[in-house]
Each structure stands twice: as C-alpha cells, then as structure tokens.
Amino acid sequence: TRFTINPSFGNAGQGIGTLLLALVEAPWQVFAATTVMAVGGAGLWSQRSAMLASMVPAERRQRAFGIQFALLNLGIGVGGLISSAIVDVDRVGSFQILYALDALTFFGYAGMLQMGWTENLIQIVVQGIIAGALPIYLFARAVILLGAGRAGTFPALVPGG
C-alpha cells in the first residue's frame, strides 16, 4: 500500500509550529517549534503539488505551477507589508500577534481543503480584491506612522512562513 499524508495534516503542523513560535522563551523551544513546522511542511508542499498536478490537464500544468509560485511570492510580499504595520520592534507582543495571525492562515487553509470549488472560488475573488488594496493601504499607513526609513526595514525582518 502507498503511504500518503493528508494536506490538512501539513497545514495543522505548520499552524501549530507557527503558533508555538509566538510562545517561545528559549532557543530549544524555537528548535522544537520549527521542527513541528518542518514536519508539517514536508506533508504540505508535496501533497499540494501532487493535488495540483492531478487536477490540471498536462498541457496546462506548467502554467498552473507558475501561477502557484507567483501567488506564493505575492503572499510573502503582502505578508511583509501587512506585518510591517503590525510589528513594533520594542514590543515582543507585536511579534506574538504576528505569529498567531500567521498560524490562523494555515488553519484556515486546512478548512478550505474541505470545501468545494464554488466556495473556494468565491474566497479567491474576495481575498484577491482585498489582498490587492489592503496591503497598499496598510503599508502607506505604516510609512505615515513610522516614516519611510523605519517602515521600509520591517519587511526584511519578517520571518517567512
């Protein structure tokens, strides 16, 4: 028999690991949290790619994978902009909020895997529109509140998920 991992397991692992990062106080705890994230990621990325390959006709697979990674990079960029509006380098609690919000995205995606295409398509459209305008507003707000120099440094400080 073939051993497979449900992508929801990977999302849960990455979500739990990210949530644990919000609570760390010692280096060994960082190691433990990132290990949980790595185990989840091992189940998530391979399964997500296999799901995509099985759902897209062979002649469109290259484009589908290109779009997948373009959206991943867009998410990383948008996440950096949003987190620059949340993070205050003088307050540990702001990083904890950031990690908790990041964990929620993994749990939310696990729930999306259980829904049908129609519900997911609606979410993609709504979130796509929101994701286009909201990050621009939040980053502009961060520039106003912090100044361009300080706001520009935050995206580089944000850990990737």
Short mmCIF file of N, CA, C and O in Angstrom, two decimals, residues 23-158:
data_model
loop_
_atom_site.label_atom_id
_atom_site.label_comp_id
_atom_site.label_asym_id
_atom_site.label_seq_id
_atom_site.Cartn_x
_atom_site.Cartn_y
_atom_site.Cartn_z
N LEU A 23 5.04 31.68 21.39
CA LEU A 23 5.16 31.43 22.83
C LEU A 23 6.58 31.12 23.29
O LEU A 23 6.79 30.85 24.47
N VAL A 24 7.55 31.11 22.39
CA VAL A 24 8.91 30.69 22.76
C VAL A 24 9.58 31.67 23.70
O VAL A 24 9.35 32.88 23.65
N GLU A 25 10.40 31.11 24.59
CA GLU A 25 11.20 31.92 25.51
C GLU A 25 12.63 31.44 25.59
O GLU A 25 13.45 32.07 26.25
N ALA A 26 12.94 30.31 24.94
CA ALA A 26 14.29 29.76 24.99
C ALA A 26 14.65 29.18 23.62
O ALA A 26 13.76 28.78 22.85
N PRO A 27 15.95 29.10 23.30
CA PRO A 27 16.36 28.59 21.99
C PRO A 27 15.85 27.17 21.70
O PRO A 27 15.49 26.88 20.57
N TRP A 28 15.81 26.31 22.70
CA TRP A 28 15.34 24.94 22.44
C TRP A 28 13.87 24.93 22.02
O TRP A 28 13.44 24.09 21.24
N GLN A 29 13.10 25.91 22.50
CA GLN A 29 11.70 26.00 22.12
C GLN A 29 11.56 26.44 20.66
O GLN A 29 10.65 25.98 19.96
N VAL A 30 12.45 27.31 20.20
CA VAL A 30 12.46 27.70 18.80
C VAL A 30 12.75 26.47 17.94
O VAL A 30 12.09 26.24 16.92
N PHE A 31 13.73 25.67 18.36
CA PHE A 31 14.07 24.44 17.62
C PHE A 31 12.86 23.50 17.57
O PHE A 31 12.54 22.96 16.51
N ALA A 32 12.19 23.33 18.70
CA ALA A 32 11.03 22.43 18.74
C ALA A 32 9.90 22.95 17.84
O ALA A 32 9.30 22.18 17.08
N ALA A 33 9.62 24.24 17.91
CA ALA A 33 8.54 24.81 17.10
C ALA A 33 8.85 24.70 15.61
O ALA A 33 7.97 24.33 14.81
N THR A 34 10.09 25.01 15.22
CA THR A 34 10.43 24.94 13.80
C THR A 34 10.50 23.49 13.32
O THR A 34 10.26 23.23 12.14
N THR A 35 10.78 22.55 14.21
CA THR A 35 10.74 21.14 13.84
C THR A 35 9.31 20.72 13.53
O THR A 35 9.05 20.03 12.54
N VAL A 36 8.36 21.15 14.36
CA VAL A 36 6.95 20.86 14.10
C VAL A 36 6.54 21.47 12.75
O VAL A 36 5.85 20.84 11.95
N MET A 37 6.99 22.70 12.49
CA MET A 37 6.69 23.35 11.21
C MET A 37 7.29 22.57 10.04
O MET A 37 6.64 22.41 9.00
N ALA A 38 8.52 22.08 10.19
CA ALA A 38 9.18 21.33 9.11
C ALA A 38 8.46 20.02 8.81
O ALA A 38 8.29 19.64 7.66
N VAL A 39 8.03 19.33 9.86
CA VAL A 39 7.28 18.08 9.66
C VAL A 39 5.97 18.38 8.94
O VAL A 39 5.59 17.67 8.00
N GLY A 40 5.29 19.43 9.35
CA GLY A 40 4.06 19.81 8.66
C GLY A 40 4.32 20.21 7.22
O GLY A 40 3.58 19.82 6.31
N GLY A 41 5.39 20.96 7.00
CA GLY A 41 5.73 21.40 5.64
C GLY A 41 6.06 20.24 4.72
O GLY A 41 5.72 20.25 3.54
N ALA A 42 6.69 19.21 5.27
CA ALA A 42 7.02 18.03 4.46
C ALA A 42 5.75 17.36 3.95
O ALA A 42 5.71 16.86 2.82
N GLY A 43 4.71 17.37 4.75
CA GLY A 43 3.44 16.79 4.33
C GLY A 43 2.62 17.72 3.47
O GLY A 43 1.81 17.29 2.67
N LEU A 44 2.85 19.02 3.63
CA LEU A 44 2.02 20.01 2.93
C LEU A 44 2.47 20.24 1.50
O LEU A 44 1.68 20.12 0.57
N TRP A 45 3.72 20.58 1.29
CA TRP A 45 4.17 21.02 -0.03
C TRP A 45 4.10 19.90 -1.06
O TRP A 45 3.66 20.13 -2.19
N SER A 46 4.53 18.72 -0.71
CA SER A 46 4.50 17.63 -1.69
C SER A 46 3.06 17.26 -2.03
O SER A 46 2.73 17.02 -3.20
N GLN A 47 2.21 17.21 -1.03
CA GLN A 47 0.81 16.86 -1.28
C GLN A 47 0.10 17.95 -2.08
O GLN A 47 -0.71 17.66 -2.95
N ARG A 48 0.39 19.20 -1.78
CA ARG A 48 -0.23 20.29 -2.51
C ARG A 48 0.17 20.24 -3.98
O ARG A 48 -0.66 20.41 -4.88
N SER A 49 1.43 19.96 -4.25
CA SER A 49 1.89 19.86 -5.63
C SER A 49 1.27 18.67 -6.34
O SER A 49 0.88 18.77 -7.51
N ALA A 50 1.15 17.55 -5.65
CA ALA A 50 0.52 16.36 -6.23
C ALA A 50 -0.96 16.63 -6.52
O ALA A 50 -1.48 16.22 -7.57
N MET A 51 -1.64 17.32 -5.61
CA MET A 51 -3.05 17.66 -5.83
C MET A 51 -3.20 18.54 -7.06
O MET A 51 -4.08 18.32 -7.90
N LEU A 52 -2.34 19.55 -7.17
CA LEU A 52 -2.41 20.45 -8.31
C LEU A 52 -2.16 19.70 -9.61
O LEU A 52 -2.88 19.87 -10.59
N ALA A 53 -1.15 18.83 -9.62
CA ALA A 53 -0.84 18.06 -10.83
C ALA A 53 -1.99 17.15 -11.22
O ALA A 53 -2.26 16.95 -12.42
N SER A 54 -2.69 16.61 -10.25
CA SER A 54 -3.80 15.70 -10.57
C SER A 54 -5.05 16.44 -11.03
O SER A 54 -5.89 15.87 -11.70
N MET A 55 -5.17 17.71 -10.71
CA MET A 55 -6.38 18.48 -11.05
C MET A 55 -6.24 19.25 -12.35
O MET A 55 -7.24 19.68 -12.92
N VAL A 56 -5.02 19.44 -12.84
CA VAL A 56 -4.79 20.28 -14.02
C VAL A 56 -4.35 19.38 -15.19
O VAL A 56 -3.49 18.53 -15.02
N PRO A 57 -4.94 19.59 -16.36
CA PRO A 57 -4.51 18.81 -17.53
C PRO A 57 -3.02 19.02 -17.82
O PRO A 57 -2.47 20.10 -17.56
N ALA A 58 -2.38 18.02 -18.37
CA ALA A 58 -0.93 18.04 -18.59
C ALA A 58 -0.48 19.27 -19.38
O ALA A 58 0.57 19.85 -19.07
N GLU A 59 -1.26 19.69 -20.37
CA GLU A 59 -0.84 20.83 -21.20
C GLU A 59 -0.89 22.16 -20.46
O GLU A 59 -0.32 23.15 -20.90
N ARG A 60 -1.57 22.21 -19.32
CA ARG A 60 -1.66 23.47 -18.55
C ARG A 60 -0.92 23.40 -17.23
O ARG A 60 -0.94 24.36 -16.46
N ARG A 61 -0.26 22.30 -16.94
CA ARG A 61 0.42 22.14 -15.65
C ARG A 61 1.53 23.15 -15.42
O ARG A 61 1.66 23.70 -14.33
N GLN A 62 2.33 23.39 -16.43
CA GLN A 62 3.45 24.33 -16.28
C GLN A 62 2.93 25.71 -15.86
O GLN A 62 3.46 26.34 -14.95
N ARG A 63 1.88 26.16 -16.51
CA ARG A 63 1.27 27.45 -16.18
C ARG A 63 0.70 27.43 -14.76
O ARG A 63 0.84 28.39 -14.00
N ALA A 64 0.04 26.32 -14.39
CA ALA A 64 -0.56 26.22 -13.06
C ALA A 64 0.51 26.30 -11.97
O ALA A 64 0.34 27.00 -10.97
N PHE A 65 1.62 25.60 -12.17
CA PHE A 65 2.69 25.67 -11.17
C PHE A 65 3.34 27.04 -11.14
O PHE A 65 3.72 27.55 -10.08
N GLY A 66 3.44 27.68 -12.30
CA GLY A 66 3.96 29.05 -12.33
C GLY A 66 3.08 30.01 -11.55
O GLY A 66 3.56 30.84 -10.79
N ILE A 67 1.77 29.88 -11.75
CA ILE A 67 0.82 30.72 -11.01
C ILE A 67 0.89 30.42 -9.52
O ILE A 67 0.87 31.33 -8.69
N GLN A 68 1.02 29.13 -9.17
CA GLN A 68 1.11 28.76 -7.75
C GLN A 68 2.29 29.46 -7.09
O GLN A 68 2.15 30.05 -6.03
N PHE A 69 3.45 29.43 -7.73
CA PHE A 69 4.62 30.03 -7.11
C PHE A 69 4.60 31.56 -7.20
O PHE A 69 5.12 32.24 -6.31
N ALA A 70 3.97 32.11 -8.23
CA ALA A 70 3.81 33.56 -8.28
C ALA A 70 2.92 34.03 -7.13
O ALA A 70 3.22 35.03 -6.47
N LEU A 71 1.84 33.29 -6.88
CA LEU A 71 0.95 33.65 -5.77
C LEU A 71 1.65 33.46 -4.42
O LEU A 71 1.43 34.24 -3.49
N LEU A 72 2.49 32.43 -4.32
CA LEU A 72 3.26 32.23 -3.09
C LEU A 72 4.16 33.44 -2.84
O LEU A 72 4.20 33.98 -1.73
N ASN A 73 4.87 33.87 -3.88
CA ASN A 73 5.74 35.04 -3.74
C ASN A 73 4.95 36.30 -3.44
O ASN A 73 5.37 37.14 -2.64
N LEU A 74 3.78 36.43 -4.06
CA LEU A 74 2.91 37.58 -3.77
C LEU A 74 2.49 37.55 -2.30
O LEU A 74 2.50 38.58 -1.62
N GLY A 75 2.14 36.36 -1.82
CA GLY A 75 1.75 36.23 -0.41
C GLY A 75 2.87 36.60 0.53
O GLY A 75 2.64 37.25 1.56
N ILE A 76 4.09 36.21 0.18
CA ILE A 76 5.24 36.58 1.03
C ILE A 76 5.41 38.09 1.04
O ILE A 76 5.63 38.70 2.09
N GLY A 77 5.28 38.72 -0.13
CA GLY A 77 5.41 40.18 -0.20
C GLY A 77 4.30 40.90 0.54
O GLY A 77 4.54 41.83 1.31
N VAL A 78 3.07 40.45 0.33
CA VAL A 78 1.92 41.06 1.01
C VAL A 78 2.03 40.84 2.52
O VAL A 78 1.76 41.75 3.31
N GLY A 79 2.45 39.65 2.91
CA GLY A 79 2.64 39.37 4.34
C GLY A 79 3.66 40.31 4.97
O GLY A 79 3.48 40.78 6.10
N GLY A 80 4.72 40.59 4.23
CA GLY A 80 5.73 41.53 4.73
C GLY A 80 5.16 42.93 4.91
O GLY A 80 5.45 43.61 5.89
N LEU A 81 4.33 43.35 3.96
CA LEU A 81 3.73 44.68 4.06
C LEU A 81 2.75 44.75 5.23
O LEU A 81 2.77 45.72 6.00
N ILE A 82 1.93 43.73 5.38
CA ILE A 82 0.96 43.73 6.47
C ILE A 82 1.68 43.68 7.82
O ILE A 82 1.35 44.41 8.74
N SER A 83 2.68 42.81 7.91
CA SER A 83 3.36 42.69 9.19
C SER A 83 4.16 43.94 9.54
O SER A 83 4.36 44.23 10.71
N SER A 84 4.59 44.70 8.53
CA SER A 84 5.29 45.95 8.86
C SER A 84 4.36 46.94 9.55
O SER A 84 4.81 47.81 10.28
N ALA A 85 3.06 46.79 9.33
CA ALA A 85 2.10 47.65 10.02
C ALA A 85 1.77 47.12 11.41
O ALA A 85 1.27 47.86 12.25
N ILE A 86 2.07 45.85 11.67
CA ILE A 86 1.72 45.23 12.96
C ILE A 86 2.90 45.25 13.93
O ILE A 86 2.74 45.51 15.11
N VAL A 87 4.10 45.00 13.41
CA VAL A 87 5.26 44.78 14.27
C VAL A 87 5.80 46.08 14.84
O VAL A 87 5.96 47.07 14.14
N ASP A 88 6.09 46.03 16.11
CA ASP A 88 6.79 47.11 16.81
C ASP A 88 8.01 46.46 17.44
O ASP A 88 7.88 45.61 18.33
N VAL A 89 9.21 46.83 16.98
CA VAL A 89 10.42 46.15 17.44
C VAL A 89 10.66 46.32 18.93
O VAL A 89 11.46 45.58 19.52
N ASP A 90 9.97 47.25 19.56
CA ASP A 90 10.12 47.45 21.00
C ASP A 90 9.10 46.65 21.82
O ASP A 90 9.14 46.70 23.04
N ARG A 91 8.19 45.96 21.15
CA ARG A 91 7.15 45.18 21.85
C ARG A 91 7.15 43.73 21.38
O ARG A 91 6.82 43.45 20.23
N VAL A 92 7.51 42.83 22.26
CA VAL A 92 7.50 41.41 21.93
C VAL A 92 6.09 40.96 21.56
O VAL A 92 5.90 40.12 20.68
N GLY A 93 5.09 41.50 22.21
CA GLY A 93 3.71 41.12 21.95
C GLY A 93 3.29 41.32 20.51
O GLY A 93 2.46 40.58 19.99
N SER A 94 3.88 42.30 19.82
CA SER A 94 3.51 42.52 18.42
C SER A 94 3.98 41.34 17.55
O SER A 94 3.30 40.94 16.61
N PHE A 95 5.14 40.76 17.89
CA PHE A 95 5.61 39.58 17.16
C PHE A 95 4.73 38.38 17.48
O PHE A 95 4.45 37.55 16.61
N GLN A 96 4.29 38.28 18.72
CA GLN A 96 3.41 37.17 19.11
C GLN A 96 2.08 37.24 18.35
O GLN A 96 1.57 36.22 17.89
N ILE A 97 1.55 38.44 18.21
CA ILE A 97 0.32 38.62 17.43
C ILE A 97 0.56 38.21 15.98
O ILE A 97 -0.26 37.52 15.36
N LEU A 98 1.70 38.61 15.43
CA LEU A 98 2.03 38.28 14.05
C LEU A 98 2.09 36.76 13.84
O LEU A 98 1.51 36.24 12.89
N TYR A 99 2.78 36.05 14.73
CA TYR A 99 2.86 34.59 14.61
C TYR A 99 1.49 33.94 14.79
O TYR A 99 1.16 32.97 14.10
N ALA A 100 0.68 34.46 15.70
CA ALA A 100 -0.66 33.88 15.90
C ALA A 100 -1.52 34.08 14.65
O ALA A 100 -2.23 33.17 14.22
N LEU A 101 -1.44 35.26 14.04
CA LEU A 101 -2.19 35.51 12.81
C LEU A 101 -1.71 34.61 11.68
O LEU A 101 -2.51 34.09 10.89
N ASP A 102 -0.39 34.42 11.60
CA ASP A 102 0.17 33.52 10.58
C ASP A 102 -0.33 32.10 10.79
O ASP A 102 -0.68 31.40 9.83
N ALA A 103 -0.39 31.66 12.03
CA ALA A 103 -0.89 30.31 12.33
C ALA A 103 -2.34 30.16 11.86
O ALA A 103 -2.72 29.12 11.32
N LEU A 104 -3.13 31.20 12.05
CA LEU A 104 -4.54 31.14 11.62
C LEU A 104 -4.66 30.92 10.12
O LEU A 104 -5.61 30.28 9.66
N THR A 105 -3.71 31.46 9.34
CA THR A 105 -3.79 31.25 7.89
C THR A 105 -3.63 29.78 7.53
O THR A 105 -4.27 29.30 6.59
N PHE A 106 -2.77 29.07 8.26
CA PHE A 106 -2.61 27.63 7.99
C PHE A 106 -3.87 26.86 8.37
O PHE A 106 -4.31 25.97 7.64
N PHE A 107 -4.46 27.20 9.50
CA PHE A 107 -5.68 26.52 9.93
C PHE A 107 -6.83 26.84 8.96
O PHE A 107 -7.64 25.98 8.65
N GLY A 108 -6.87 28.07 8.47
CA GLY A 108 -7.90 28.46 7.51
C GLY A 108 -7.77 27.69 6.20
O GLY A 108 -8.75 27.25 5.62
N TYR A 109 -6.54 27.51 5.75
CA TYR A 109 -6.32 26.76 4.51
C TYR A 109 -6.72 25.30 4.69
O TYR A 109 -7.29 24.69 3.78
N ALA A 110 -6.47 24.75 5.84
CA ALA A 110 -6.88 23.37 6.11
C ALA A 110 -8.40 23.25 5.98
O ALA A 110 -8.92 22.28 5.44
N GLY A 111 -9.12 24.26 6.44
CA GLY A 111 -10.57 24.26 6.29
C GLY A 111 -11.00 24.42 4.85
O GLY A 111 -11.98 23.81 4.41
N MET A 112 -10.24 25.22 4.09
CA MET A 112 -10.57 25.39 2.67
C MET A 112 -10.48 24.09 1.90
O MET A 112 -11.23 23.86 0.95
N LEU A 113 -9.55 23.22 2.29
CA LEU A 113 -9.39 21.94 1.60
C LEU A 113 -10.64 21.08 1.74
O LEU A 113 -10.87 20.20 0.92
N GLN A 114 -11.43 21.35 2.76
CA GLN A 114 -12.64 20.56 2.99
C GLN A 114 -13.85 21.11 2.23
O GLN A 114 -14.87 20.45 2.15
N MET A 115 -13.72 22.33 1.68
CA MET A 115 -14.84 22.94 0.97
C MET A 115 -14.80 22.59 -0.51
O MET A 115 -13.82 22.07 -1.01
N GLY A 116 -15.84 22.94 -1.22
CA GLY A 116 -15.92 22.68 -2.66
C GLY A 116 -15.32 23.81 -3.47
O GLY A 116 -14.91 24.84 -2.95
N TRP A 117 -15.31 23.62 -4.80
CA TRP A 117 -14.74 24.61 -5.71
C TRP A 117 -15.47 25.94 -5.68
O TRP A 117 -14.85 27.00 -5.75
N THR A 118 -16.77 25.93 -5.60
CA THR A 118 -17.54 27.19 -5.63
C THR A 118 -17.17 28.08 -4.45
O THR A 118 -16.90 29.27 -4.62
N GLU A 119 -17.15 27.48 -3.27
CA GLU A 119 -16.82 28.26 -2.07
C GLU A 119 -15.39 28.80 -2.14
O GLU A 119 -15.13 29.94 -1.79
N ASN A 120 -14.47 27.98 -2.64
CA ASN A 120 -13.08 28.43 -2.76
C ASN A 120 -12.94 29.52 -3.80
O ASN A 120 -12.18 30.48 -3.60
N LEU A 121 -13.66 29.42 -4.91
CA LEU A 121 -13.58 30.45 -5.94
C LEU A 121 -14.09 31.79 -5.42
O LEU A 121 -13.49 32.84 -5.67
N ILE A 122 -15.16 31.76 -4.65
CA ILE A 122 -15.68 32.99 -4.04
C ILE A 122 -14.62 33.60 -3.12
O ILE A 122 -14.36 34.80 -3.16
N GLN A 123 -13.98 32.76 -2.32
CA GLN A 123 -12.95 33.27 -1.40
C GLN A 123 -11.76 33.83 -2.16
O GLN A 123 -11.18 34.84 -1.77
N ILE A 124 -11.37 33.19 -3.25
CA ILE A 124 -10.24 33.68 -4.04
C ILE A 124 -10.55 35.07 -4.59
O ILE A 124 -9.71 35.97 -4.53
N VAL A 125 -11.74 35.26 -5.12
CA VAL A 125 -12.10 36.56 -5.68
C VAL A 125 -12.13 37.62 -4.58
O VAL A 125 -11.53 38.68 -4.72
N VAL A 126 -12.81 37.33 -3.49
CA VAL A 126 -12.93 38.30 -2.40
C VAL A 126 -11.56 38.62 -1.82
O VAL A 126 -11.19 39.79 -1.67
N GLN A 127 -10.79 37.59 -1.52
CA GLN A 127 -9.48 37.83 -0.92
C GLN A 127 -8.51 38.43 -1.91
O GLN A 127 -7.61 39.18 -1.54
N GLY A 128 -8.67 38.11 -3.19
CA GLY A 128 -7.81 38.71 -4.19
C GLY A 128 -8.00 40.21 -4.29
O GLY A 128 -7.05 40.97 -4.41
N ILE A 129 -9.25 40.64 -4.22
CA ILE A 129 -9.54 42.07 -4.27
C ILE A 129 -9.02 42.74 -2.99
O ILE A 129 -8.35 43.76 -3.03
N ILE A 130 -9.32 42.12 -1.87
CA ILE A 130 -8.87 42.68 -0.59
C ILE A 130 -7.35 42.67 -0.50
O ILE A 130 -6.73 43.62 -0.05
N ALA A 131 -6.75 41.58 -0.98
CA ALA A 131 -5.30 41.47 -0.90
C ALA A 131 -4.62 42.49 -1.81
O ALA A 131 -3.46 42.82 -1.60
N GLY A 132 -5.33 42.99 -2.83
CA GLY A 132 -4.72 43.99 -3.70
C GLY A 132 -4.72 45.38 -3.09
O GLY A 132 -3.76 46.12 -3.21
N ALA A 133 -5.81 45.75 -2.42
CA ALA A 133 -5.95 47.11 -1.90
C ALA A 133 -5.48 47.25 -0.46
O ALA A 133 -4.83 48.23 -0.10
N LEU A 134 -5.79 46.29 0.38
CA LEU A 134 -5.48 46.40 1.80
C LEU A 134 -3.98 46.52 2.08
O LEU A 134 -3.57 47.38 2.87
N PRO A 135 -3.12 45.71 1.48
CA PRO A 135 -1.68 45.84 1.77
C PRO A 135 -1.13 47.21 1.39
O PRO A 135 -0.28 47.75 2.09
N ILE A 136 -1.61 47.76 0.29
CA ILE A 136 -1.13 49.08 -0.12
C ILE A 136 -1.51 50.12 0.93
O ILE A 136 -0.71 50.95 1.33
N TYR A 137 -2.75 50.05 1.40
CA TYR A 137 -3.21 50.97 2.44
C TYR A 137 -2.39 50.79 3.73
O TYR A 137 -1.92 51.76 4.33
N LEU A 138 -2.21 49.54 4.16
CA LEU A 138 -1.50 49.29 5.42
C LEU A 138 -0.05 49.74 5.34
O LEU A 138 0.49 50.31 6.30
N PHE A 139 0.60 49.50 4.21
CA PHE A 139 1.98 49.94 4.10
C PHE A 139 2.06 51.46 4.07
O PHE A 139 2.95 52.05 4.70
N ALA A 140 1.15 52.10 3.35
CA ALA A 140 1.12 53.57 3.34
C ALA A 140 0.90 54.11 4.74
O ALA A 140 1.53 55.08 5.16
N ARG A 141 0.03 53.46 5.49
CA ARG A 141 -0.23 53.87 6.88
C ARG A 141 1.03 53.69 7.74
O ARG A 141 1.34 54.55 8.57
N ALA A 142 1.74 52.58 7.53
CA ALA A 142 2.99 52.35 8.27
C ALA A 142 4.02 53.42 7.94
O ALA A 142 4.74 53.89 8.83
N VAL A 143 4.09 53.82 6.68
CA VAL A 143 5.02 54.88 6.28
C VAL A 143 4.65 56.19 6.95
O VAL A 143 5.52 56.91 7.45
N ILE A 144 3.37 56.48 7.02
CA ILE A 144 2.92 57.71 7.66
C ILE A 144 3.26 57.70 9.15
O ILE A 144 3.75 58.68 9.70
N LEU A 145 2.99 56.57 9.81
CA LEU A 145 3.20 56.49 11.26
C LEU A 145 4.67 56.39 11.64
O LEU A 145 5.09 56.95 12.65
N LEU A 146 5.45 55.66 10.85
CA LEU A 146 6.83 55.35 11.23
C LEU A 146 7.88 56.10 10.43
O LEU A 146 9.04 56.15 10.83
N GLY A 147 7.50 56.62 9.29
CA GLY A 147 8.47 57.22 8.37
C GLY A 147 8.94 56.15 7.39
O GLY A 147 8.93 54.96 7.68
N ALA A 148 9.36 56.61 6.22
CA ALA A 148 9.73 55.68 5.15
C ALA A 148 10.92 54.80 5.53
O ALA A 148 10.94 53.61 5.22
N GLY A 149 11.91 55.36 6.20
CA GLY A 149 13.10 54.59 6.57
C GLY A 149 12.79 53.42 7.48
O GLY A 149 13.22 52.29 7.24
N ARG A 150 12.04 53.69 8.56
CA ARG A 150 11.71 52.60 9.50
C ARG A 150 10.73 51.61 8.89
O ARG A 150 10.87 50.41 9.05
N ALA A 151 9.72 52.10 8.19
CA ALA A 151 8.72 51.20 7.60
C ALA A 151 9.36 50.31 6.54
O ALA A 151 8.99 49.15 6.39
N GLY A 152 10.33 50.84 5.81
CA GLY A 152 10.98 50.06 4.77
C GLY A 152 11.84 48.93 5.29
O GLY A 152 12.13 47.97 4.56
N THR A 153 12.25 48.99 6.56
CA THR A 153 13.09 47.92 7.11
C THR A 153 12.27 46.73 7.61
O THR A 153 12.79 45.63 7.70
N PHE A 154 11.00 46.92 7.92
CA PHE A 154 10.22 45.84 8.50
C PHE A 154 10.02 44.62 7.60
O PHE A 154 10.11 43.50 8.08
N PRO A 155 9.74 44.79 6.32
CA PRO A 155 9.56 43.58 5.51
C PRO A 155 10.77 42.64 5.54
O PRO A 155 10.63 41.43 5.50
N ALA A 156 11.96 43.21 5.65
CA ALA A 156 13.15 42.36 5.71
C ALA A 156 13.28 41.62 7.04
O ALA A 156 13.93 40.60 7.13
N LEU A 157 12.64 42.12 8.09
CA LEU A 157 12.72 41.49 9.40
C LEU A 157 11.66 40.42 9.64
O LEU A 157 11.73 39.69 10.61
N VAL A 158 10.69 40.34 8.75
CA VAL A 158 9.56 39.43 8.95
C VAL A 158 9.96 38.00 8.59
O VAL A 158 10.46 37.76 7.50
#
